[in-house]
Structure formats: structure tokens, C-alpha cells
PDB file of C-alpha atoms in Angstrom:
ATOM      1  CA  MET R   1       0.000   0.000   0.000  1.00  0.00           C
ATOM      2  CA  VAL R   2       1.287   3.461  -0.835  1.00  0.00           C
ATOM      3  CA  THR R   3       0.023   6.568   0.912  1.00  0.00           C
ATOM      4  CA  THR R   4       0.946  10.145   0.110  1.00  0.00           C
ATOM      5  CA  PRO R   5       3.200  11.561   1.308  1.00  0.00           C
ATOM      6  CA  LEU R   6       5.780   8.766   1.438  1.00  0.00           C
ATOM      7  CA  PRO R   7       8.063   9.072   4.509  1.00  0.00           C
ATOM      8  CA  GLN R   8      11.530   7.581   4.681  1.00  0.00           C
ATOM      9  CA  ALA R   9      11.382   4.100   6.150  1.00  0.00           C
ATOM     10  CA  GLY R  10      11.815   4.148   9.904  1.00  0.00           C
ATOM     11  CA  THR R  11      11.633   7.939  10.140  1.00  0.00           C
ATOM     12  CA  PRO R  12       9.132   9.266  12.724  1.00  0.00           C
ATOM     13  CA  GLN R  13       6.760  11.782  11.171  1.00  0.00           C
ATOM     14  CA  PRO R  14       5.618  14.921  13.011  1.00  0.00           C
ATOM     15  CA  GLY R  15       2.136  14.642  14.417  1.00  0.00           C
ATOM     16  CA  THR R  16       1.721  10.937  13.688  1.00  0.00           C
ATOM     17  CA  GLN R  17       0.298   8.558  16.258  1.00  0.00           C
ATOM     18  CA  PRO R  18       0.697   4.797  16.659  1.00  0.00           C
ATOM     19  CA  VAL R  19      -1.948   2.782  14.860  1.00  0.00           C
ATOM     20  CA  ALA R  20      -4.729   2.017  17.321  1.00  0.00           C
ATOM     21  CA  ASP R  21      -6.100  -1.441  17.919  1.00  0.00           C
ATOM     22  CA  THR R  22      -8.943  -2.062  15.469  1.00  0.00           C
ATOM     23  CA  ASP R  23     -11.331  -2.750  18.350  1.00  0.00           C
ATOM     24  CA  THR R  24     -10.921   0.828  19.616  1.00  0.00           C
ATOM     25  CA  VAL R  25     -11.000   2.779  16.339  1.00  0.00           C
ATOM     26  CA  ALA R  26     -13.925   5.190  16.218  1.00  0.00           C
ATOM     27  CA  PRO R  27     -16.501   4.330  13.533  1.00  0.00           C
ATOM     28  CA  ARG R  28     -15.773   6.007  10.210  1.00  0.00           C
ATOM     29  CA  ASN R  29     -18.148   7.107   7.499  1.00  0.00           C
ATOM     30  CA  ILE R  30     -16.933   5.173   4.436  1.00  0.00           C
ATOM     31  CA  LEU R  31     -18.046   4.920   0.820  1.00  0.00           C
ATOM     32  CA  PHE R  32     -17.137   1.970  -1.404  1.00  0.00           C
ATOM     33  CA  ILE R  33     -17.470   2.374  -5.152  1.00  0.00           C
ATOM     34  CA  GLY R  34     -18.234  -1.152  -6.294  1.00  0.00           C
ATOM     35  CA  GLY R  35     -18.679  -3.349  -3.253  1.00  0.00           C
ATOM     36  CA  THR R  36     -19.542  -6.678  -4.902  1.00  0.00           C
ATOM     37  CA  GLY R  37     -16.193  -7.721  -6.395  1.00  0.00           C
ATOM     38  CA  ILE R  38     -13.689 -10.131  -4.898  1.00  0.00           C
ATOM     39  CA  ILE R  39     -11.731  -7.464  -3.025  1.00  0.00           C
ATOM     40  CA  SER R  40     -14.491  -4.978  -2.275  1.00  0.00           C
ATOM     41  CA  ALA R  41     -16.984  -7.566  -0.983  1.00  0.00           C
ATOM     42  CA  ALA R  42     -14.445  -8.898   1.520  1.00  0.00           C
ATOM     43  CA  ALA R  43     -13.515  -5.350   2.534  1.00  0.00           C
ATOM     44  CA  ALA R  44     -17.212  -4.493   2.951  1.00  0.00           C
ATOM     45  CA  ASP R  45     -17.752  -7.445   5.284  1.00  0.00           C
ATOM     46  CA  ARG R  46     -14.745  -6.385   7.341  1.00  0.00           C
ATOM     47  CA  ALA R  47     -15.733  -2.714   7.481  1.00  0.00           C
ATOM     48  CA  VAL R  48     -19.212  -3.529   8.784  1.00  0.00           C
ATOM     49  CA  ALA R  49     -17.807  -6.051  11.271  1.00  0.00           C
ATOM     50  CA  LEU R  50     -15.553  -3.302  12.677  1.00  0.00           C
ATOM     51  CA  GLY R  51     -18.548  -1.030  13.186  1.00  0.00           C
ATOM     52  CA  HIS R  52     -17.907   1.483  10.415  1.00  0.00           C
ATOM     53  CA  ARG R  53     -20.799   3.251   8.696  1.00  0.00           C
ATOM     54  CA  LEU R  54     -20.518   1.817   5.203  1.00  0.00           C
ATOM     55  CA  THR R  55     -22.251   3.069   2.086  1.00  0.00           C
ATOM     56  CA  ILE R  56     -21.898   1.080  -1.141  1.00  0.00           C
ATOM     57  CA  LEU R  57     -22.374   2.762  -4.502  1.00  0.00           C
ATOM     58  CA  ASN R  58     -22.935   0.606  -7.578  1.00  0.00           C
ATOM     59  CA  ARG R  59     -25.356  -0.044 -10.430  1.00  0.00           C
ATOM     60  CA  GLY R  60     -27.182  -2.831  -8.604  1.00  0.00           C
ATOM     61  CA  ARG R  61     -26.536  -5.388 -11.323  1.00  0.00           C
ATOM     62  CA  SER R  62     -24.359  -7.909  -9.489  1.00  0.00           C
ATOM     63  CA  SER R  63     -25.702 -10.443  -6.987  1.00  0.00           C
ATOM     64  CA  GLY R  64     -22.864 -12.966  -6.770  1.00  0.00           C
ATOM     65  CA  ARG R  65     -21.601 -11.568  -3.485  1.00  0.00           C
ATOM     66  CA  PRO R  66     -24.293 -10.169  -1.164  1.00  0.00           C
ATOM     67  CA  VAL R  67     -23.933  -6.799   0.509  1.00  0.00           C
ATOM     68  CA  PRO R  68     -23.434  -7.233   4.271  1.00  0.00           C
ATOM     69  CA  ASP R  69     -26.298  -6.424   6.608  1.00  0.00           C
ATOM     70  CA  GLY R  70     -25.896  -2.939   8.000  1.00  0.00           C
ATOM     71  CA  ALA R  71     -24.442  -1.392   4.847  1.00  0.00           C
ATOM     72  CA  GLU R  72     -26.403   1.230   2.950  1.00  0.00           C
ATOM     73  CA  VAL R  73     -26.656   0.732  -0.814  1.00  0.00           C
ATOM     74  CA  LEU R  74     -27.004   3.545  -3.341  1.00  0.00           C
ATOM     75  CA  HIS R  75     -27.568   2.836  -7.015  1.00  0.00           C
ATOM     76  CA  ALA R  76     -25.814   4.999  -9.597  1.00  0.00           C
ATOM     77  CA  ASP R  77     -23.324   4.519 -12.414  1.00  0.00           C
ATOM     78  CA  ILE R  78     -19.912   5.919 -11.505  1.00  0.00           C
ATOM     79  CA  ARG R  79     -19.326   6.470 -15.242  1.00  0.00           C
ATOM     80  CA  ASP R  80     -22.267   8.916 -15.154  1.00  0.00           C
ATOM     81  CA  PRO R  81     -21.175  11.673 -12.741  1.00  0.00           C
ATOM     82  CA  ALA R  82     -24.592  13.350 -12.792  1.00  0.00           C
ATOM     83  CA  SER R  83     -26.292  10.192 -11.502  1.00  0.00           C
ATOM     84  CA  VAL R  84     -23.729   9.902  -8.716  1.00  0.00           C
ATOM     85  CA  GLN R  85     -24.201  13.526  -7.729  1.00  0.00           C
ATOM     86  CA  ASP R  86     -27.968  13.012  -7.631  1.00  0.00           C
ATOM     87  CA  VAL R  87     -27.818  10.107  -5.167  1.00  0.00           C
ATOM     88  CA  LEU R  88     -25.029  11.558  -3.006  1.00  0.00           C
ATOM     89  CA  GLY R  89     -26.350  15.085  -2.712  1.00  0.00           C
ATOM     90  CA  GLY R  90     -24.175  16.917  -0.208  1.00  0.00           C
ATOM     91  CA  ARG R  91     -22.834  13.868   1.600  1.00  0.00           C
ATOM     92  CA  GLU R  92     -19.245  13.789   2.799  1.00  0.00           C
ATOM     93  CA  PHE R  93     -17.140  10.807   3.857  1.00  0.00           C
ATOM     94  CA  ASP R  94     -14.097  10.067   5.969  1.00  0.00           C
ATOM     95  CA  ALA R  95     -12.854   7.796   3.187  1.00  0.00           C
ATOM     96  CA  VAL R  96     -13.888   6.782  -0.315  1.00  0.00           C
ATOM     97  CA  ALA R  97     -12.485   3.524  -1.722  1.00  0.00           C
ATOM     98  CA  ASP R  98     -12.691   3.200  -5.504  1.00  0.00           C
ATOM     99  CA  PHE R  99     -12.453  -0.424  -6.609  1.00  0.00           C
ATOM    100  CA  ILE R 100     -13.486   0.066 -10.242  1.00  0.00           C
ATOM    101  CA  ALA R 101     -11.328   2.839 -11.712  1.00  0.00           C
ATOM    102  CA  PHE R 102      -9.211   1.277 -14.451  1.00  0.00           C
ATOM    103  CA  THR R 103      -8.222   4.171 -16.738  1.00  0.00           C
ATOM    104  CA  PRO R 104      -6.982   7.729 -16.164  1.00  0.00           C
ATOM    105  CA  ASP R 105     -10.294   9.159 -17.404  1.00  0.00           C
ATOM    106  CA  GLN R 106     -12.196   7.060 -14.881  1.00  0.00           C
ATOM    107  CA  ALA R 107      -9.833   8.027 -12.065  1.00  0.00           C
ATOM    108  CA  ARG R 108     -10.143  11.690 -13.041  1.00  0.00           C
ATOM    109  CA  THR R 109     -13.945  11.489 -12.918  1.00  0.00           C
ATOM    110  CA  SER R 110     -13.882   9.972  -9.436  1.00  0.00           C
ATOM    111  CA  MET R 111     -11.294  12.470  -8.255  1.00  0.00           C
ATOM    112  CA  GLU R 112     -13.428  15.406  -9.346  1.00  0.00           C
ATOM    113  CA  LEU R 113     -16.575  13.872  -7.852  1.00  0.00           C
ATOM    114  CA  PHE R 114     -15.022  13.414  -4.424  1.00  0.00           C
ATOM    115  CA  ARG R 115     -12.646  16.349  -4.238  1.00  0.00           C
ATOM    116  CA  GLY R 116     -13.571  18.278  -1.107  1.00  0.00           C
ATOM    117  CA  ARG R 117     -16.011  15.667   0.176  1.00  0.00           C
ATOM    118  CA  THR R 118     -13.681  12.938   1.496  1.00  0.00           C
ATOM    119  CA  GLY R 119     -10.843  12.846   3.983  1.00  0.00           C
ATOM    120  CA  GLN R 120      -9.063  10.171   1.940  1.00  0.00           C
ATOM    121  CA  TYR R 121      -9.536   8.742  -1.540  1.00  0.00           C
ATOM    122  CA  VAL R 122      -8.324   5.142  -1.731  1.00  0.00           C
ATOM    123  CA  PHE R 123      -7.427   3.955  -5.225  1.00  0.00           C
ATOM    124  CA  ILE R 124      -7.252   0.216  -5.777  1.00  0.00           C
ATOM    125  CA  SER R 125      -4.355  -0.316  -8.160  1.00  0.00           C
ATOM    126  CA  SER R 126      -2.578  -3.606  -8.903  1.00  0.00           C
ATOM    127  CA  ALA R 127       0.669  -5.349  -8.019  1.00  0.00           C
ATOM    128  CA  SER R 128       0.946  -6.079 -11.738  1.00  0.00           C
ATOM    129  CA  ALA R 129       2.026  -2.452 -12.102  1.00  0.00           C
ATOM    130  CA  TYR R 130       5.443  -3.305 -10.661  1.00  0.00           C
ATOM    131  CA  GLN R 131       8.408  -3.716 -12.986  1.00  0.00           C
ATOM    132  CA  LYS R 132       8.211  -6.753 -15.266  1.00  0.00           C
ATOM    133  CA  PRO R 133      10.543  -8.566 -15.319  1.00  0.00           C
ATOM    134  CA  PRO R 134      11.893  -7.361 -11.956  1.00  0.00           C
ATOM    135  CA  THR R 135      15.555  -6.423 -11.786  1.00  0.00           C
ATOM    136  CA  ARG R 136      15.726  -7.397  -8.125  1.00  0.00           C
ATOM    137  CA  LEU R 137      13.671  -9.259  -5.553  1.00  0.00           C
ATOM    138  CA  PRO R 138      11.762  -8.992  -3.334  1.00  0.00           C
ATOM    139  CA  ILE R 139       9.388  -6.453  -4.855  1.00  0.00           C
ATOM    140  CA  LEU R 140       9.003  -3.452  -2.549  1.00  0.00           C
ATOM    141  CA  GLU R 141       6.980  -0.233  -2.653  1.00  0.00           C
ATOM    142  CA  SER R 142      10.112   1.386  -4.072  1.00  0.00           C
ATOM    143  CA  THR R 143      10.202  -1.051  -7.013  1.00  0.00           C
ATOM    144  CA  PRO R 144       9.692   0.898 -10.265  1.00  0.00           C
ATOM    145  CA  LEU R 145       6.291   0.778 -11.920  1.00  0.00           C
ATOM    146  CA  LYS R 146       6.730  -0.556 -15.439  1.00  0.00           C
ATOM    147  CA  ASN R 147       4.872  -3.329 -17.211  1.00  0.00           C
ATOM    148  CA  PRO R 148       5.304  -3.387 -20.997  1.00  0.00           C
ATOM    149  CA  PHE R 149       3.312  -6.608 -21.324  1.00  0.00           C
ATOM    150  CA  TRP R 150      -0.175  -5.683 -20.094  1.00  0.00           C
ATOM    151  CA  GLN R 151      -2.263  -2.622 -20.938  1.00  0.00           C
ATOM    152  CA  TYR R 152      -4.328  -3.065 -17.758  1.00  0.00           C
ATOM    153  CA  SER R 153      -1.188  -2.527 -15.695  1.00  0.00           C
ATOM    154  CA  ARG R 154      -0.063   0.469 -17.732  1.00  0.00           C
ATOM    155  CA  ASP R 155      -3.483   2.056 -17.261  1.00  0.00           C
ATOM    156  CA  LYS R 156      -3.264   1.528 -13.501  1.00  0.00           C
ATOM    157  CA  ILE R 157       0.165   3.193 -13.502  1.00  0.00           C
ATOM    158  CA  ALA R 158      -1.263   6.139 -15.433  1.00  0.00           C
ATOM    159  CA  CYS R 159      -4.074   6.416 -12.873  1.00  0.00           C
ATOM    160  CA  GLU R 160      -1.533   6.523 -10.055  1.00  0.00           C
ATOM    161  CA  ASP R 161       0.468   9.206 -11.871  1.00  0.00           C
ATOM    162  CA  LEU R 162      -2.663  11.325 -12.243  1.00  0.00           C
ATOM    163  CA  LEU R 163      -3.665  10.977  -8.602  1.00  0.00           C
ATOM    164  CA  PHE R 164      -0.196  11.625  -7.197  1.00  0.00           C
ATOM    165  CA  GLU R 165       0.111  14.723  -9.369  1.00  0.00           C
ATOM    166  CA  ALA R 166      -3.191  15.923  -7.880  1.00  0.00           C
ATOM    167  CA  TYR R 167      -1.724  15.358  -4.426  1.00  0.00           C
ATOM    168  CA  ARG R 168       1.428  17.308  -5.288  1.00  0.00           C
ATOM    169  CA  SER R 169      -0.411  20.183  -6.946  1.00  0.00           C
ATOM    170  CA  ASP R 170      -3.331  20.729  -4.586  1.00  0.00           C
ATOM    171  CA  ASP R 171      -3.113  18.203  -1.729  1.00  0.00           C
ATOM    172  CA  PHE R 172      -5.737  15.805  -3.046  1.00  0.00           C
ATOM    173  CA  PRO R 173      -5.753  13.132  -0.291  1.00  0.00           C
ATOM    174  CA  VAL R 174      -4.924   9.853  -2.020  1.00  0.00           C
ATOM    175  CA  THR R 175      -3.878   6.410  -0.863  1.00  0.00           C
ATOM    176  CA  VAL R 176      -2.915   3.719  -3.382  1.00  0.00           C
ATOM    177  CA  VAL R 177      -3.297   0.012  -2.613  1.00  0.00           C
ATOM    178  CA  ARG R 178      -1.745  -2.571  -4.940  1.00  0.00           C
ATOM    179  CA  PRO R 179      -3.297  -6.009  -4.371  1.00  0.00           C
ATOM    180  CA  SER R 180      -1.951  -9.052  -6.131  1.00  0.00           C
ATOM    181  CA  HIS R 181      -3.917 -11.877  -7.790  1.00  0.00           C
ATOM    182  CA  THR R 182      -7.015 -12.230  -5.608  1.00  0.00           C
ATOM    183  CA  TYR R 183      -9.618 -14.941  -5.228  1.00  0.00           C
ATOM    184  CA  ASP R 184     -12.472 -15.923  -2.912  1.00  0.00           C
ATOM    185  CA  ARG R 185     -15.050 -18.664  -2.406  1.00  0.00           C
ATOM    186  CA  THR R 186     -16.755 -17.748  -5.685  1.00  0.00           C
ATOM    187  CA  LYS R 187     -13.689 -17.738  -7.936  1.00  0.00           C
ATOM    188  CA  ILE R 188     -10.592 -19.930  -7.979  1.00  0.00           C
ATOM    189  CA  ALA R 189      -7.241 -18.248  -8.152  1.00  0.00           C
ATOM    190  CA  MET R 190      -6.214 -19.306 -11.642  1.00  0.00           C
ATOM    191  CA  LEU R 191      -7.337 -21.605 -14.418  1.00  0.00           C
ATOM    192  CA  GLY R 192      -4.385 -23.931 -13.883  1.00  0.00           C
ATOM    193  CA  GLY R 193      -4.358 -23.704 -10.106  1.00  0.00           C
ATOM    194  CA  TRP R 194      -5.867 -27.098  -9.441  1.00  0.00           C
ATOM    195  CA  THR R 195      -3.287 -28.727 -11.719  1.00  0.00           C
ATOM    196  CA  ASP R 196      -0.466 -27.120  -9.724  1.00  0.00           C
ATOM    197  CA  ILE R 197      -1.953 -28.326  -6.429  1.00  0.00           C
ATOM    198  CA  HIS R 198      -2.429 -31.852  -7.785  1.00  0.00           C
ATOM    199  CA  ARG R 199       1.192 -31.991  -8.939  1.00  0.00           C
ATOM    200  CA  MET R 200       2.409 -30.792  -5.534  1.00  0.00           C
ATOM    201  CA  ARG R 201       0.358 -33.476  -3.768  1.00  0.00           C
ATOM    202  CA  THR R 202       1.663 -36.228  -6.015  1.00  0.00           C
ATOM    203  CA  GLY R 203       5.264 -35.089  -5.747  1.00  0.00           C
ATOM    204  CA  ALA R 204       5.499 -34.155  -9.408  1.00  0.00           C
ATOM    205  CA  PRO R 205       7.480 -31.074 -10.467  1.00  0.00           C
ATOM    206  CA  VAL R 206       5.477 -27.891 -10.967  1.00  0.00           C
ATOM    207  CA  VAL R 207       5.894 -26.394 -14.417  1.00  0.00           C
ATOM    208  CA  VAL R 208       7.216 -22.814 -14.345  1.00  0.00           C
ATOM    209  CA  HIS R 209       7.010 -20.932 -17.605  1.00  0.00           C
ATOM    210  CA  GLY R 210       9.791 -18.649 -18.768  1.00  0.00           C
ATOM    211  CA  ASP R 211      12.981 -18.269 -16.762  1.00  0.00           C
ATOM    212  CA  GLY R 212      11.446 -18.366 -13.293  1.00  0.00           C
ATOM    213  CA  THR R 213      11.622 -14.616 -12.639  1.00  0.00           C
ATOM    214  CA  SER R 214       7.875 -14.065 -13.021  1.00  0.00           C
ATOM    215  CA  LEU R 215       7.062 -14.615  -9.355  1.00  0.00           C
ATOM    216  CA  TRP R 216       3.467 -13.998  -8.374  1.00  0.00           C
ATOM    217  CA  THR R 217       1.403 -13.842  -5.211  1.00  0.00           C
ATOM    218  CA  VAL R 218      -2.078 -15.278  -4.822  1.00  0.00           C
ATOM    219  CA  THR R 219      -4.192 -13.560  -2.170  1.00  0.00           C
ATOM    220  CA  HIS R 220      -7.370 -14.843  -0.520  1.00  0.00           C
TER     221      HIS R 220
END
């Protein structure tokens, strides 16, 4: 996860406080854009379990992962800013987490919608944005962002560039999270995953494509 500004590792920052135990954190007013995907549905369950006031904004077209009891649901299309403005009115939030911004234009739309009405805008990026192939391991937050092989990753990098420039120019409050390959009870991690597990159980070698430098993390 990357949060602006980025302090030097191990350097105390003025005015910062130790992270409180999650059981004692005061409830926050949070908006999730999406809320029914692999990552956002799990985060929604956790947010409600911790006692936060959660609002979920989506089009209402997905039912594969139910919204947790206690969350408020608003229906609007984030690609249609006018519809979002209509359902939000003058609401403000402690944090807005955007799980479905994939291009700079989409990130820009969300940024303009929530500028001045959230304490923190959380952009869900991707670990695939990190340098491919990596020049050194392990991959850290300081690893360069460069992926010439996948447009999805390049678009996520461009979104990050846009948001960080907004932070530098006018203090837009942005946090970037870069999850890796995610899965849950409704979706297996990869098409060949069961084959890999079977080979491990039978003591057979696991086939690794390429030269072995394309390490990847699977996250439940």
C-alpha cells in the first residue's frame, strides 16, 4: 500500500500517532465504489464487522456476493457523474475507496466527484504495475512501476500518476493500494491452479514458464 506523502522508512513523522487497535477505532463514514467484487466484498464485510458506517455505490446489477447487513446501498453509475451527484447530494465521507477505476479518465472522474467531500480517496491499483521482469527481488513499494506486457497494468500506472500529481499540486488526499492476484469462495485463483496443487500433492514437479523470474502472489 502506498500513501501520500511517502516518509523515509523508519523515520518518525511529526504529528503521527501509533496505529490504534482495530477494536478501539472510532466508527468512520466510508463509501465503497463497487462493493460486490472479490476485493471490495471482503472489505465491505470487514468494514461492517468493525462497526464502520458503510455506504456502497454501484449499479445494482451484481448479486454474486451479497452486501453485508448494516451497509447502505445507493444505485448509480460511476461512469455517469450526474447520476452519482444526484444520489449523493451533499454527503461527505471520511474515506472513499474506488475499486473500479481502471483508466486515467475514470480516475479523473472519481477524483473530481469526491474532491472536497472525502478525507481520503483510496485507489485500488494492482501489483501487476510493478516492474516486469523485476531487476531485483523482493518487490518493494520502491520497485519501479513498469509493465510493458499488459495494458491493464499500464493504465493503472497512469491512474496513479494522475492521482499523485493531484496530491502534489493541490493536496488531493490519495492512498494507493496494490493487491496481487485475488480470489475468494466464488472464484478460484487461476485456471491452472488445481493442476499445480495436484502436482504438488503427487510429488510431481510444478511447471514454471519462462525463466522463473515471473514470481506472483495469490491472495485470498
